[in-house]
GROMACS .gro file of C-alpha atoms in nm:
model
  507
    1MET     CA    1   3.918  -5.294  -5.242
    2PHE     CA    2   3.676  -5.588  -5.235
    3ARG     CA    3   3.803  -5.939  -5.178
    4LYS     CA    4   3.599  -6.250  -5.103
    5ASN     CA    5   3.667  -6.440  -4.782
    6THR     CA    6   3.766  -6.797  -4.867
    7ARG     CA    7   4.018  -6.857  -4.587
    8HIS     CA    8   3.760  -7.035  -4.371
    9TRP     CA    9   3.751  -7.322  -4.623
   10GLN     CA   10   4.113  -7.405  -4.544
   11ILE     CA   11   4.116  -7.553  -4.193
   12PRO     CA   12   4.448  -7.484  -4.014
   13LEU     CA   13   4.662  -7.775  -3.899
   14THR     CA   14   4.637  -7.656  -3.538
   15SER     CA   15   4.398  -7.415  -3.375
   16HIS     CA   16   4.242  -7.322  -3.043
   17VAL     CA   17   3.937  -7.527  -3.141
   18ASP     CA   18   4.157  -7.834  -3.189
   19GLU     CA   19   4.292  -7.788  -2.836
   20LEU     CA   20   3.946  -7.862  -2.695
   21PRO     CA   21   3.878  -8.216  -2.574
   22GLU     CA   22   3.722  -8.424  -2.853
   23ALA     CA   23   3.382  -8.440  -2.677
   24LEU     CA   24   3.368  -8.061  -2.648
   25ARG     CA   25   3.482  -8.017  -3.008
   26ARG     CA   26   3.202  -8.245  -3.131
   27ARG     CA   27   2.955  -8.056  -2.914
   28LEU     CA   28   3.073  -7.727  -3.067
   29GLU     CA   29   3.033  -7.864  -3.421
   30ASN     CA   30   2.680  -7.986  -3.343
   31SER     CA   31   2.573  -7.670  -3.162
   32TRP     CA   32   2.393  -7.372  -3.314
   33ALA     CA   33   2.736  -7.233  -3.403
   34GLY     CA   34   2.810  -7.526  -3.631
   35SER     CA   35   2.465  -7.501  -3.788
   36PHE     CA   36   2.509  -7.128  -3.848
   37TYR     CA   37   2.849  -7.182  -4.007
   38ARG     CA   38   2.728  -7.459  -4.239
   39GLN     CA   39   2.377  -7.338  -4.322
   40PHE     CA   40   2.424  -6.960  -4.332
   41PHE     CA   41   2.783  -6.839  -4.325
   42SER     CA   42   2.917  -7.089  -4.580
   43ARG     CA   43   2.624  -7.032  -4.816
   44LEU     CA   44   2.640  -6.652  -4.816
   45ASP     CA   45   2.735  -6.503  -5.153
   46GLU     CA   46   2.957  -6.201  -5.091
   47GLY     CA   47   2.958  -6.095  -5.458
   48PRO     CA   48   2.661  -5.851  -5.446
   49PHE     CA   49   2.840  -5.651  -5.172
   50ALA     CA   50   3.132  -5.567  -5.401
   51VAL     CA   51   2.948  -5.250  -5.511
   52LEU     CA   52   3.016  -5.103  -5.165
   53TYR     CA   53   3.393  -5.094  -5.220
   54SER     CA   54   3.640  -4.917  -5.447
   55ASP     CA   55   3.776  -5.078  -5.764
   56LEU     CA   56   4.116  -4.920  -5.703
   57ILE     CA   57   4.402  -5.121  -5.557
   58SER     CA   58   4.386  -5.052  -5.185
   59ARG     CA   59   4.363  -5.219  -4.849
   60PRO     CA   60   4.134  -5.527  -4.868
   61ASN     CA   61   3.801  -5.517  -4.690
   62VAL     CA   62   3.714  -5.690  -4.365
   63PRO     CA   63   3.534  -6.010  -4.477
   64VAL     CA   64   3.178  -5.929  -4.577
   65ASN     CA   65   3.040  -6.264  -4.464
   66VAL     CA   66   3.178  -6.191  -4.115
   67LEU     CA   67   3.016  -5.845  -4.101
   68VAL     CA   68   2.684  -5.972  -4.235
   69GLY     CA   69   2.695  -6.273  -4.005
   70LEU     CA   70   2.745  -6.046  -3.704
   71GLU     CA   71   2.446  -5.832  -3.808
   72PHE     CA   72   2.223  -6.140  -3.827
   73LEU     CA   73   2.347  -6.276  -3.494
   74LYS     CA   74   2.299  -5.936  -3.327
   75ALA     CA   75   1.940  -5.910  -3.449
   76ALA     CA   76   1.860  -6.273  -3.369
   77ASN     CA   77   1.990  -6.252  -3.011
   78GLY     CA   78   1.893  -5.895  -2.928
   79TRP     CA   79   2.253  -5.792  -2.851
   80THR     CA   80   2.371  -5.435  -2.825
   81ASP     CA   81   2.668  -5.339  -3.043
   82GLU     CA   82   2.897  -5.366  -2.742
   83GLU     CA   83   2.766  -5.714  -2.653
   84MET     CA   84   2.799  -5.825  -3.016
   85TYR     CA   85   3.159  -5.702  -3.035
   86ASP     CA   86   3.256  -5.869  -2.705
   87ARG     CA   87   3.101  -6.195  -2.826
   88PHE     CA   88   3.299  -6.172  -3.149
   89CYS     CA   89   3.624  -6.108  -2.964
   90TYR     CA   90   3.595  -6.364  -2.684
   91ASP     CA   91   3.311  -6.614  -2.750
   92VAL     CA   92   3.440  -6.937  -2.910
   93GLN     CA   93   3.094  -7.031  -3.041
   94VAL     CA   94   3.042  -6.695  -3.213
   95ARG     CA   95   3.387  -6.706  -3.367
   96TYR     CA   96   3.334  -7.066  -3.483
   97ALA     CA   97   3.002  -6.963  -3.640
   98LEU     CA   98   3.193  -6.697  -3.837
   99GLY     CA   99   3.462  -6.933  -3.966
  100TYR     CA  100   3.740  -6.855  -3.716
  101ARG     CA  101   3.922  -7.128  -3.525
  102GLN     CA  102   4.192  -6.907  -3.372
  103LEU     CA  103   4.116  -6.636  -3.114
  104SER     CA  104   4.386  -6.417  -3.268
  105GLU     CA  105   4.231  -6.417  -3.617
  106GLY     CA  106   4.007  -6.159  -3.780
  107TYR     CA  107   4.040  -5.866  -3.541
  108PHE     CA  108   3.887  -5.537  -3.654
  109ASP     CA  109   3.771  -5.221  -3.481
  110LEU     CA  110   3.400  -5.179  -3.410
  111ARG     CA  111   3.399  -4.865  -3.627
  112THR     CA  112   3.449  -5.092  -3.930
  113LEU     CA  113   3.099  -5.228  -3.875
  114TYR     CA  114   2.957  -4.877  -3.845
  115TYR     CA  115   3.119  -4.779  -4.177
  116PHE     CA  116   2.975  -5.096  -4.334
  117ARG     CA  117   2.625  -5.003  -4.216
  118GLU     CA  118   2.671  -4.655  -4.356
  119ARG     CA  119   2.765  -4.798  -4.697
  120LEU     CA  120   2.462  -5.028  -4.688
  121ALA     CA  121   2.232  -4.734  -4.609
  122HIS     CA  122   2.376  -4.513  -4.885
  123HIS     CA  123   2.345  -4.796  -5.137
  124ALA     CA  124   1.982  -4.856  -5.039
  125GLN     CA  125   1.902  -4.485  -5.070
  126GLU     CA  126   2.068  -4.454  -5.409
  127THR     CA  127   1.947  -4.778  -5.570
  128GLY     CA  128   1.654  -4.898  -5.358
  129GLU     CA  129   1.832  -5.232  -5.310
  130ASN     CA  130   1.855  -5.380  -4.959
  131LEU     CA  131   2.165  -5.600  -4.973
  132LEU     CA  132   2.094  -5.766  -4.636
  133GLU     CA  133   1.747  -5.865  -4.758
  134ARG     CA  134   1.902  -5.997  -5.077
  135ALA     CA  135   2.150  -6.203  -4.872
  136PHE     CA  136   1.869  -6.349  -4.662
  137GLU     CA  137   1.670  -6.450  -4.969
  138GLN     CA  138   1.976  -6.599  -5.141
  139VAL     CA  139   2.065  -6.811  -4.838
  140THR     CA  140   1.703  -6.914  -4.783
  141GLY     CA  141   1.677  -7.021  -5.148
  142GLU     CA  142   1.977  -7.249  -5.105
  143GLN     CA  143   1.836  -7.389  -4.781
  144ILE     CA  144   1.509  -7.473  -4.956
  145GLN     CA  145   1.704  -7.676  -5.210
  146ALA     CA  146   1.937  -7.836  -4.955
  147PHE     CA  147   1.658  -7.954  -4.724
  148SER     CA  148   1.412  -8.039  -5.008
  149ILE     CA  149   1.156  -7.799  -4.862
  150LYS     CA  150   0.821  -7.791  -5.039
  151SER     CA  151   0.742  -7.421  -5.078
  152GLY     CA  152   0.415  -7.437  -5.272
  153LYS     CA  153   0.216  -7.394  -4.950
  154GLN     CA  154   0.304  -7.094  -4.737
  155ARG     CA  155   0.138  -6.880  -4.473
  156MET     CA  156   0.168  -6.512  -4.396
  157ASP     CA  157   0.107  -6.320  -4.076
  158SER     CA  158   0.203  -5.986  -3.926
  159THR     CA  159   0.288  -5.855  -3.582
  160LEU     CA  160   0.341  -5.507  -3.439
  161LEU     CA  161   0.691  -5.402  -3.336
  162ALA     CA  162   0.744  -5.117  -3.094
  163SER     CA  163   1.013  -4.871  -3.193
  164ASN     CA  164   1.282  -4.811  -2.932
  165ILE     CA  165   1.181  -4.449  -2.882
  166ARG     CA  166   1.061  -4.245  -2.587
  167GLN     CA  167   0.690  -4.176  -2.584
  168MET     CA  168   0.653  -3.800  -2.594
  169GLY     CA  169   0.363  -3.572  -2.532
  170ARG     CA  170   0.269  -3.333  -2.809
  171ILE     CA  171   0.439  -3.022  -2.671
  172GLN     CA  172   0.747  -3.218  -2.566
  173LEU     CA  173   0.786  -3.351  -2.921
  174LEU     CA  174   0.759  -3.002  -3.072
  175VAL     CA  175   1.011  -2.855  -2.826
  176THR     CA  176   1.252  -3.142  -2.897
  177VAL     CA  177   1.239  -3.059  -3.267
  178LEU     CA  178   1.299  -2.690  -3.196
  179GLN     CA  179   1.602  -2.773  -2.983
  180ARG     CA  180   1.748  -2.970  -3.273
  181VAL     CA  181   1.681  -2.683  -3.508
  182TRP     CA  182   1.877  -2.463  -3.265
  183ARG     CA  183   2.173  -2.701  -3.276
  184MET     CA  184   2.156  -2.697  -3.657
  185LEU     CA  185   2.210  -2.320  -3.674
  186SER     CA  186   2.547  -2.158  -3.723
  187LYS     CA  187   2.689  -1.951  -3.435
  188ALA     CA  188   2.592  -1.630  -3.614
  189ASP     CA  189   2.233  -1.749  -3.660
  190GLN     CA  190   2.215  -1.868  -3.300
  191GLN     CA  191   2.295  -1.514  -3.190
  192ARG     CA  192   2.033  -1.380  -3.430
  193TYR     CA  193   1.761  -1.612  -3.302
  194ALA     CA  194   1.871  -1.632  -2.937
  195GLN     CA  195   1.564  -1.447  -2.806
  196ARG     CA  196   1.317  -1.663  -3.003
  197PHE     CA  197   1.476  -1.988  -2.885
  198GLU     CA  198   1.542  -1.880  -2.527
  199ARG     CA  199   1.227  -2.034  -2.382
  200TYR     CA  200   1.285  -2.367  -2.561
  201THR     CA  201   1.653  -2.426  -2.482
  202LYS     CA  202   1.637  -2.402  -2.103
  203GLY     CA  203   1.697  -2.759  -1.996
  204HIS     CA  204   1.545  -3.083  -2.123
  205PRO     CA  205   1.223  -3.071  -2.330
  206GLY     CA  206   1.046  -3.253  -2.049
  207GLN     CA  207   1.129  -2.967  -1.813
  208TYR     CA  208   0.941  -2.729  -2.043
  209ILE     CA  209   0.626  -2.933  -1.976
  210TYR     CA  210   0.680  -2.943  -1.600
  211ARG     CA  211   0.636  -2.567  -1.576
  212LEU     CA  212   0.304  -2.563  -1.765
  213LYS     CA  213  -0.046  -2.595  -1.630
  214LYS     CA  214  -0.282  -2.797  -1.847
  215GLU     CA  215  -0.508  -2.500  -1.918
  216ALA     CA  216  -0.205  -2.316  -2.062
  217TRP     CA  217  -0.128  -2.586  -2.321
  218PRO     CA  218  -0.337  -2.435  -2.606
  219GLU     CA  219  -0.162  -2.100  -2.567
  220HIS     CA  220   0.181  -2.260  -2.579
  221LEU     CA  221   0.092  -2.476  -2.879
  222GLN     CA  222  -0.020  -2.165  -3.064
  223ARG     CA  223   0.306  -1.985  -2.980
  224ILE     CA  224   0.518  -2.284  -3.083
  225GLY     CA  225   0.330  -2.299  -3.413
  226GLU     CA  226   0.391  -1.931  -3.482
  227ASP     CA  227   0.762  -1.969  -3.407
  228MET     CA  228   0.788  -2.274  -3.633
  229ARG     CA  229   0.608  -2.092  -3.913
  230THR     CA  230   0.853  -1.801  -3.891
  231LEU     CA  231   1.156  -2.030  -3.880
  232LEU     CA  232   1.039  -2.229  -4.182
  233GLN     CA  233   1.012  -1.910  -4.386
  234GLU     CA  234   1.337  -1.750  -4.273
  235LEU     CA  235   1.564  -2.055  -4.265
  236GLU     CA  236   1.463  -2.215  -4.595
  237ALA     CA  237   1.726  -2.039  -4.806
  238ALA     CA  238   2.020  -2.138  -4.587
  239TYR     CA  239   1.904  -2.466  -4.434
  240GLY     CA  240   1.635  -2.599  -4.670
  241GLU     CA  241   1.847  -2.901  -4.767
  242GLN     CA  242   1.924  -3.001  -4.408
  243PRO     CA  243   1.748  -3.312  -4.265
  244THR     CA  244   1.659  -3.120  -3.947
  245TYR     CA  245   1.479  -2.855  -4.155
  246ALA     CA  246   1.279  -3.133  -4.325
  247VAL     CA  247   1.177  -3.267  -3.982
  248LEU     CA  248   1.069  -2.917  -3.879
  249ALA     CA  249   0.855  -2.884  -4.194
  250ARG     CA  250   0.701  -3.227  -4.139
  251VAL     CA  251   0.610  -3.172  -3.775
  252PHE     CA  252   0.466  -2.827  -3.851
  253ALA     CA  253   0.243  -2.970  -4.126
  254GLY     CA  254   0.135  -3.250  -3.894
  255HIS     CA  255   0.026  -3.031  -3.602
  256PHE     CA  256  -0.080  -2.702  -3.758
  257ARG     CA  257  -0.273  -2.570  -4.057
  258LEU     CA  258  -0.325  -2.234  -4.219
  259GLU     CA  259  -0.677  -2.099  -4.273
  260LYS     CA  260  -0.672  -1.775  -4.471
  261GLU     CA  261  -0.316  -1.710  -4.351
  262LYS     CA  262  -0.424  -1.760  -3.990
  263LEU     CA  263  -0.247  -2.035  -3.799
  264GLN     CA  264  -0.472  -2.300  -3.643
  265VAL     CA  265  -0.361  -2.575  -3.406
  266LYS     CA  266  -0.496  -2.913  -3.511
  267GLU     CA  267  -0.710  -3.094  -3.258
  268ALA     CA  268  -0.571  -3.422  -3.126
  269SER     CA  269  -0.837  -3.610  -3.324
  270GLU     CA  270  -0.705  -3.451  -3.647
  271LEU     CA  271  -0.349  -3.578  -3.608
  272SER     CA  272  -0.254  -3.840  -3.864
  273ALA     CA  273  -0.136  -4.184  -3.754
  274ARG     CA  274   0.162  -4.121  -3.984
  275SER     CA  275   0.259  -3.803  -3.802
  276LEU     CA  276   0.608  -3.789  -3.654
  277GLN     CA  277   0.635  -3.991  -3.331
  278SER     CA  278   1.000  -3.912  -3.259
  279PRO     CA  279   1.278  -3.719  -3.436
  280ASP     CA  280   1.498  -4.022  -3.369
  281ASP     CA  281   1.281  -4.254  -3.581
  282LEU     CA  282   1.125  -4.083  -3.881
  283GLU     CA  283   0.942  -4.392  -4.012
  284ALA     CA  284   0.764  -4.501  -3.693
  285ALA     CA  285   0.387  -4.453  -3.699
  286TYR     CA  286   0.105  -4.466  -3.443
  287ARG     CA  287  -0.161  -4.737  -3.439
  288GLU     CA  288  -0.427  -4.870  -3.207
  289LYS     CA  289  -0.512  -5.239  -3.232
  290HIS     CA  290  -0.739  -5.437  -3.000
  291GLY     CA  291  -0.752  -5.141  -2.765
  292LYS     CA  292  -0.374  -5.110  -2.732
  293SER     CA  293  -0.161  -4.833  -2.879
  294SER     CA  294   0.167  -4.892  -3.057
  295ARG     CA  295   0.435  -4.661  -3.194
  296GLY     CA  296   0.657  -4.829  -3.445
  297TYR     CA  297   0.634  -5.083  -3.722
  298VAL     CA  298   0.463  -5.391  -3.854
  299ALA     CA  299   0.669  -5.701  -3.938
  300ASN     CA  300   0.514  -5.926  -4.200
  301LEU     CA  301   0.653  -6.280  -4.214
  302THR     CA  302   0.597  -6.552  -4.472
  303GLU     CA  303   0.699  -6.912  -4.411
  304THR     CA  304   0.652  -7.252  -4.567
  305CYS     CA  305   0.374  -7.462  -4.410
  306ASP     CA  306   0.360  -7.789  -4.598
  307PRO     CA  307   0.303  -8.063  -4.336
  308ASP     CA  308   0.538  -8.299  -4.524
  309ASN     CA  309   0.838  -8.072  -4.467
  310PRO     CA  310   1.096  -8.185  -4.210
  311LEU     CA  311   1.117  -7.822  -4.097
  312GLN     CA  312   0.968  -7.490  -4.206
  313LEU     CA  313   1.167  -7.190  -4.329
  314VAL     CA  314   1.084  -6.822  -4.323
  315THR     CA  315   1.091  -6.714  -4.688
  316LYS     CA  316   1.029  -6.340  -4.663
  317ILE     CA  317   1.033  -6.065  -4.402
  318GLN     CA  318   0.887  -5.719  -4.457
  319VAL     CA  319   0.907  -5.424  -4.219
  320ALA     CA  320   0.690  -5.115  -4.271
  321PRO     CA  321   0.527  -4.838  -4.064
  322ASN     CA  322   0.256  -4.996  -3.851
  323VAL     CA  323  -0.024  -4.815  -4.035
  324THR     CA  324   0.053  -5.020  -4.347
  325ASP     CA  325  -0.240  -5.247  -4.436
  326ASP     CA  326  -0.178  -5.621  -4.450
  327SER     CA  327  -0.326  -5.637  -4.799
  328THR     CA  328  -0.061  -5.389  -4.918
  329LEU     CA  329   0.216  -5.607  -4.774
  330LEU     CA  330   0.075  -5.910  -4.955
  331ALA     CA  331   0.064  -5.718  -5.284
  332GLU     CA  332   0.429  -5.615  -5.244
  333ALA     CA  333   0.551  -5.965  -5.152
  334LEU     CA  334   0.351  -6.173  -5.402
  335PRO     CA  335   0.559  -6.140  -5.724
  336ASP     CA  336   0.887  -6.208  -5.544
  337LEU     CA  337   0.748  -6.508  -5.354
  338LYS     CA  338   0.608  -6.657  -5.673
  339GLU     CA  339   0.935  -6.612  -5.862
  340ARG     CA  340   1.170  -6.733  -5.587
  341THR     CA  341   0.970  -7.008  -5.420
  342GLY     CA  342   0.702  -7.122  -5.666
  343LEU     CA  343   0.421  -7.025  -5.428
  344GLU     CA  344   0.086  -7.192  -5.509
  345GLU     CA  345  -0.129  -7.167  -5.195
  346LEU     CA  346  -0.110  -6.886  -4.939
  347TYR     CA  347  -0.282  -6.905  -4.598
  348THR     CA  348  -0.361  -6.578  -4.422
  349ASP     CA  349  -0.610  -6.417  -4.187
  350GLY     CA  350  -0.890  -6.191  -4.308
  351ALA     CA  351  -0.687  -5.870  -4.331
  352TYR     CA  352  -0.497  -5.971  -4.646
  353GLY     CA  353  -0.784  -6.004  -4.889
  354SER     CA  354  -0.896  -5.728  -5.124
  355ALA     CA  355  -1.045  -5.685  -5.469
  356GLU     CA  356  -0.708  -5.569  -5.602
  357ASN     CA  357  -0.528  -5.867  -5.451
  358ASP     CA  358  -0.782  -6.105  -5.604
  359LYS     CA  359  -0.668  -5.988  -5.946
  360ARG     CA  360  -0.299  -6.008  -5.855
  361LEU     CA  361  -0.339  -6.358  -5.714
  362ALA     CA  362  -0.519  -6.472  -6.029
  363GLU     CA  363  -0.239  -6.331  -6.247
  364GLN     CA  364   0.024  -6.511  -6.039
  365GLU     CA  365  -0.185  -6.831  -6.025
  366VAL     CA  366  -0.177  -6.833  -5.646
  367THR     CA  367  -0.474  -6.949  -5.436
  368LEU     CA  368  -0.548  -6.744  -5.124
  369ILE     CA  369  -0.708  -6.930  -4.833
  370GLN     CA  370  -0.818  -6.707  -4.546
  371SER     CA  371  -0.937  -6.777  -4.194
  372ALA     CA  372  -1.188  -6.489  -4.220
  373ILE     CA  373  -1.317  -6.236  -4.471
  374ARG     CA  374  -1.339  -5.862  -4.421
  375GLY     CA  375  -1.679  -5.700  -4.435
  376ARG     CA  376  -1.999  -5.650  -4.245
  377LYS     CA  377  -2.118  -5.930  -4.021
  378ARG     CA  378  -2.337  -6.168  -4.218
  379LYS     CA  379  -2.683  -6.275  -4.112
  380GLU     CA  380  -2.708  -6.646  -4.049
  381GLU     CA  381  -3.065  -6.663  -4.173
  382ARG     CA  382  -2.970  -6.533  -4.520
  383LEU     CA  383  -2.808  -6.699  -4.821
  384TYR     CA  384  -2.525  -6.530  -5.010
  385LEU     CA  385  -2.348  -6.568  -5.341
  386ASP     CA  386  -2.085  -6.799  -5.189
  387ASP     CA  387  -2.364  -7.045  -5.099
  388CYS     CA  388  -2.393  -7.102  -5.475
  389THR     CA  389  -2.134  -7.270  -5.695
  390LEU     CA  390  -1.985  -7.065  -5.977
  391PRO     CA  391  -1.766  -7.280  -6.203
  392GLY     CA  392  -1.623  -7.099  -6.502
  393ASP     CA  393  -1.395  -6.814  -6.598
  394THR     CA  394  -1.466  -6.450  -6.516
  395HIS     CA  395  -1.219  -6.334  -6.784
  396ASN     CA  396  -1.427  -6.457  -7.077
  397GLY     CA  397  -1.758  -6.423  -6.896
  398ALA     CA  398  -1.844  -6.794  -6.925
  399LEU     CA  399  -1.997  -6.863  -6.585
  400ASN     CA  400  -2.259  -7.105  -6.461
  401LEU     CA  401  -2.441  -7.073  -6.133
  402THR     CA  402  -2.592  -7.352  -5.930
  403CYS     CA  403  -2.805  -7.241  -5.639
  404PRO     CA  404  -2.814  -7.427  -5.304
  405HIS     CA  405  -3.143  -7.591  -5.411
  406GLY     CA  406  -2.981  -7.733  -5.724
  407GLN     CA  407  -3.115  -7.506  -5.999
  408HIS     CA  408  -2.860  -7.454  -6.282
  409VAL     CA  409  -2.861  -7.100  -6.417
  410PRO     CA  410  -2.658  -6.952  -6.705
  411VAL     CA  411  -2.478  -6.628  -6.628
  412ARG     CA  412  -2.423  -6.345  -6.874
  413ARG     CA  413  -2.251  -6.009  -6.861
  414THR     CA  414  -2.476  -5.705  -6.853
  415LYS     CA  415  -2.478  -5.468  -7.151
  416GLN     CA  416  -2.249  -5.226  -6.969
  417GLY     CA  417  -2.007  -5.511  -6.902
  418LYS     CA  418  -1.954  -5.408  -6.540
  419SER     CA  419  -2.155  -5.685  -6.373
  420TYR     CA  420  -2.314  -6.026  -6.425
  421ARG     CA  421  -2.680  -6.121  -6.456
  422ALA     CA  422  -2.828  -6.459  -6.365
  423THR     CA  423  -3.192  -6.507  -6.468
  424VAL     CA  424  -3.365  -6.774  -6.261
  425ASP     CA  425  -3.686  -6.962  -6.330
  426ALA     CA  426  -3.927  -6.777  -6.103
  427GLN     CA  427  -4.172  -7.070  -6.096
  428LEU     CA  428  -3.907  -7.303  -5.957
  429CYS     CA  429  -3.803  -7.036  -5.708
  430GLY     CA  430  -4.159  -6.996  -5.587
  431ASN     CA  431  -4.169  -7.360  -5.476
  432CYS     CA  432  -3.820  -7.352  -5.321
  433PRO     CA  433  -3.806  -7.395  -4.941
  434LEU     CA  434  -3.500  -7.165  -4.934
  435GLN     CA  435  -3.682  -6.882  -5.112
  436PRO     CA  436  -3.731  -6.662  -4.800
  437ARG     CA  437  -3.355  -6.665  -4.745
  438CYS     CA  438  -3.253  -6.629  -5.111
  439PRO     CA  439  -3.075  -6.317  -5.246
  440VAL     CA  440  -3.252  -6.354  -5.584
  441GLN     CA  441  -3.492  -6.062  -5.642
  442PRO     CA  442  -3.821  -6.139  -5.823
  443ARG     CA  443  -3.911  -5.907  -6.112
  444LYS     CA  444  -4.194  -5.856  -6.353
  445HIS     CA  445  -4.284  -6.100  -6.635
  446GLY     CA  446  -4.211  -6.403  -6.419
  447GLU     CA  447  -3.838  -6.341  -6.391
  448ALA     CA  448  -3.613  -6.365  -6.091
  449VAL     CA  449  -3.273  -6.199  -6.131
  450LEU     CA  450  -2.947  -6.207  -5.939
  451LEU     CA  451  -2.697  -5.928  -6.017
  452PHE     CA  452  -2.337  -5.939  -5.901
  453THR     CA  453  -1.993  -5.805  -5.997
  454GLU     CA  454  -1.663  -5.975  -6.067
  455GLU     CA  455  -1.546  -5.855  -5.726
  456ASP     CA  456  -1.845  -6.032  -5.570
  457VAL     CA  457  -1.747  -6.352  -5.754
  458ARG     CA  458  -1.389  -6.344  -5.628
  459ARG     CA  459  -1.498  -6.267  -5.273
  460ALA     CA  460  -1.743  -6.558  -5.289
  461GLN     CA  461  -1.468  -6.788  -5.416
  462ARG     CA  462  -1.247  -6.686  -5.124
  463ARG     CA  463  -1.527  -6.762  -4.877
  464ARG     CA  464  -1.586  -7.104  -5.031
  465ARG     CA  465  -1.213  -7.187  -5.014
  466MET     CA  466  -1.205  -7.072  -4.652
  467ARG     CA  467  -1.496  -7.296  -4.554
  468GLN     CA  468  -1.358  -7.592  -4.746
  469ALA     CA  469  -1.016  -7.560  -4.579
  470GLN     CA  470  -1.177  -7.539  -4.236
  471ARG     CA  471  -1.389  -7.848  -4.305
  472GLU     CA  472  -1.102  -8.055  -4.441
  473ASN     CA  473  -0.803  -7.946  -4.239
  474GLY     CA  474  -0.893  -7.685  -3.984
  475THR     CA  475  -0.744  -7.344  -4.041
  476CYS     CA  476  -0.379  -7.311  -4.148
  477VAL     CA  477  -0.360  -6.959  -4.007
  478LEU     CA  478  -0.216  -6.971  -3.656
  479PRO     CA  479  -0.043  -6.712  -3.439
  480LEU     CA  480   0.332  -6.712  -3.485
  481LYS     CA  481   0.478  -6.972  -3.250
  482ARG     CA  482   0.846  -7.035  -3.201
  483ALA     CA  483   0.998  -7.374  -3.261
  484SER     CA  484   1.356  -7.494  -3.267
  485ALA     CA  485   1.501  -7.573  -3.610
  486VAL     CA  486   1.756  -7.442  -3.857
  487SER     CA  487   1.679  -7.115  -4.032
  488SER     CA  488   1.804  -6.761  -4.076
  489ILE     CA  489   1.583  -6.476  -3.965
  490PRO     CA  490   1.699  -6.118  -4.024
  491SER     CA  491   1.503  -5.835  -3.868
  492ARG     CA  492   1.578  -5.468  -3.818
  493ARG     CA  493   1.362  -5.431  -3.511
  494ALA     CA  494   1.254  -5.778  -3.393
  495SER     CA  495   1.470  -5.988  -3.162
  496TYR     CA  496   1.415  -6.347  -3.272
  497ARG     CA  497   1.683  -6.588  -3.164
  498TYR     CA  498   1.890  -6.765  -3.423
  499GLY     CA  499   1.742  -7.104  -3.498
  500ASP     CA  500   1.381  -6.986  -3.448
  501VAL     CA  501   1.133  -7.086  -3.711
  502PHE     CA  502   0.760  -7.122  -3.669
  503GLU     CA  503   0.572  -7.447  -3.624
  504PRO     CA  504   0.360  -7.547  -3.924
  505PRO     CA  505  -0.017  -7.562  -3.885
  506VAL     CA  506  -0.181  -7.900  -3.860
  507CYS     CA  507  -0.316  -7.937  -4.213
   0.00000   0.00000   0.00000
């Protein structure tokens, strides 16, 4: 049965905290523990978590704000579950941060937290709602109001997170999956398939590799593929709904293919970056960036960056497989950021821009300012569309173009409506000193024409905004840098410390 935790509002007449000397008590109140209690714990709305509990009259739940608070502290400090539980039981600061002033209050078994996580996971699978993310956004929204944070200007950046998994070779991964399939089978089926699995169940998967010479690897890959193919066909009826069977099907599809019913082993170069990296982490993906390989995830963080703010707050955190493009993460975050924070200007690096995002940003009335633009390297000796000014509206087609030499040119849509056409006075162009560098193409009958699409216009506008921001302020897109202030940063796989936010750029 769900019950909100309001006991922490009623301070007891005497407590272990009150037994501390006054100087130590004041230090405790002013420490991170006091900040966490006031700025996170006391603001957390427990109501949305009621869906995890029964409506029937039964034993009340362990306080949700305590369980959620422990999850945030664990992630922020990089604790193991055992360390987190010991801190909760014996650390005065942790207990104070969670609203307890007596060491004897609030005891629960560690399994309670495991059951809570299980409920959270089932709820997310059934409804698509991440209640911890919702809690973070609710608390952050209240902090924005409490600290009068200007959230119109924000910046977004991503970083790779390594999954806590063992790096496996190809054969070792396949044998590991087969061993788990073996453990999935009933005793009767284990007897039936004992001969087929015999070679794979002798010792650790790594020991299977130790006995192989490199030149024998192709032969063993082929044999493993044939065994997996047979198992997929024969086990589907009895085990097709089992998660381990799904992993077997996924890894088989990732490493093998059928050509006219003949099994072929995929070359290493054919393996997808989204192929299974470990049966212990089904979402982790493989990526190479700046010459370094990573198996895991990408964390995308958005934070306020108005220089007038007394501190900056992280407003959104996204975690996705590390092959997810930054532009996709921006598209997913944009509507929510606009609705919750009133976003107006967003500063990013060059990976976030795209033709699709240009349209989304225009719909949300958000200006994107990038530190770079994707595309081929531009030639310095040439002029481009962004060297011209294009005031007007692409929606109604009313555009005007002014070239770098000052010629004003009306712009019209082409008959097909898929692009724009600017007809320039060829005589004026012939006397222009910039003519050798100009993108305008001369045509017959004394015309000079410049053709471009709406996508070209939006890309040019992004380039002009980028250059203007760099001239006026320097770039607002900086690597994430830790600074000490009050915030709340949840993360499934990062280990930021509580109180970390990121220093604003010098704008």
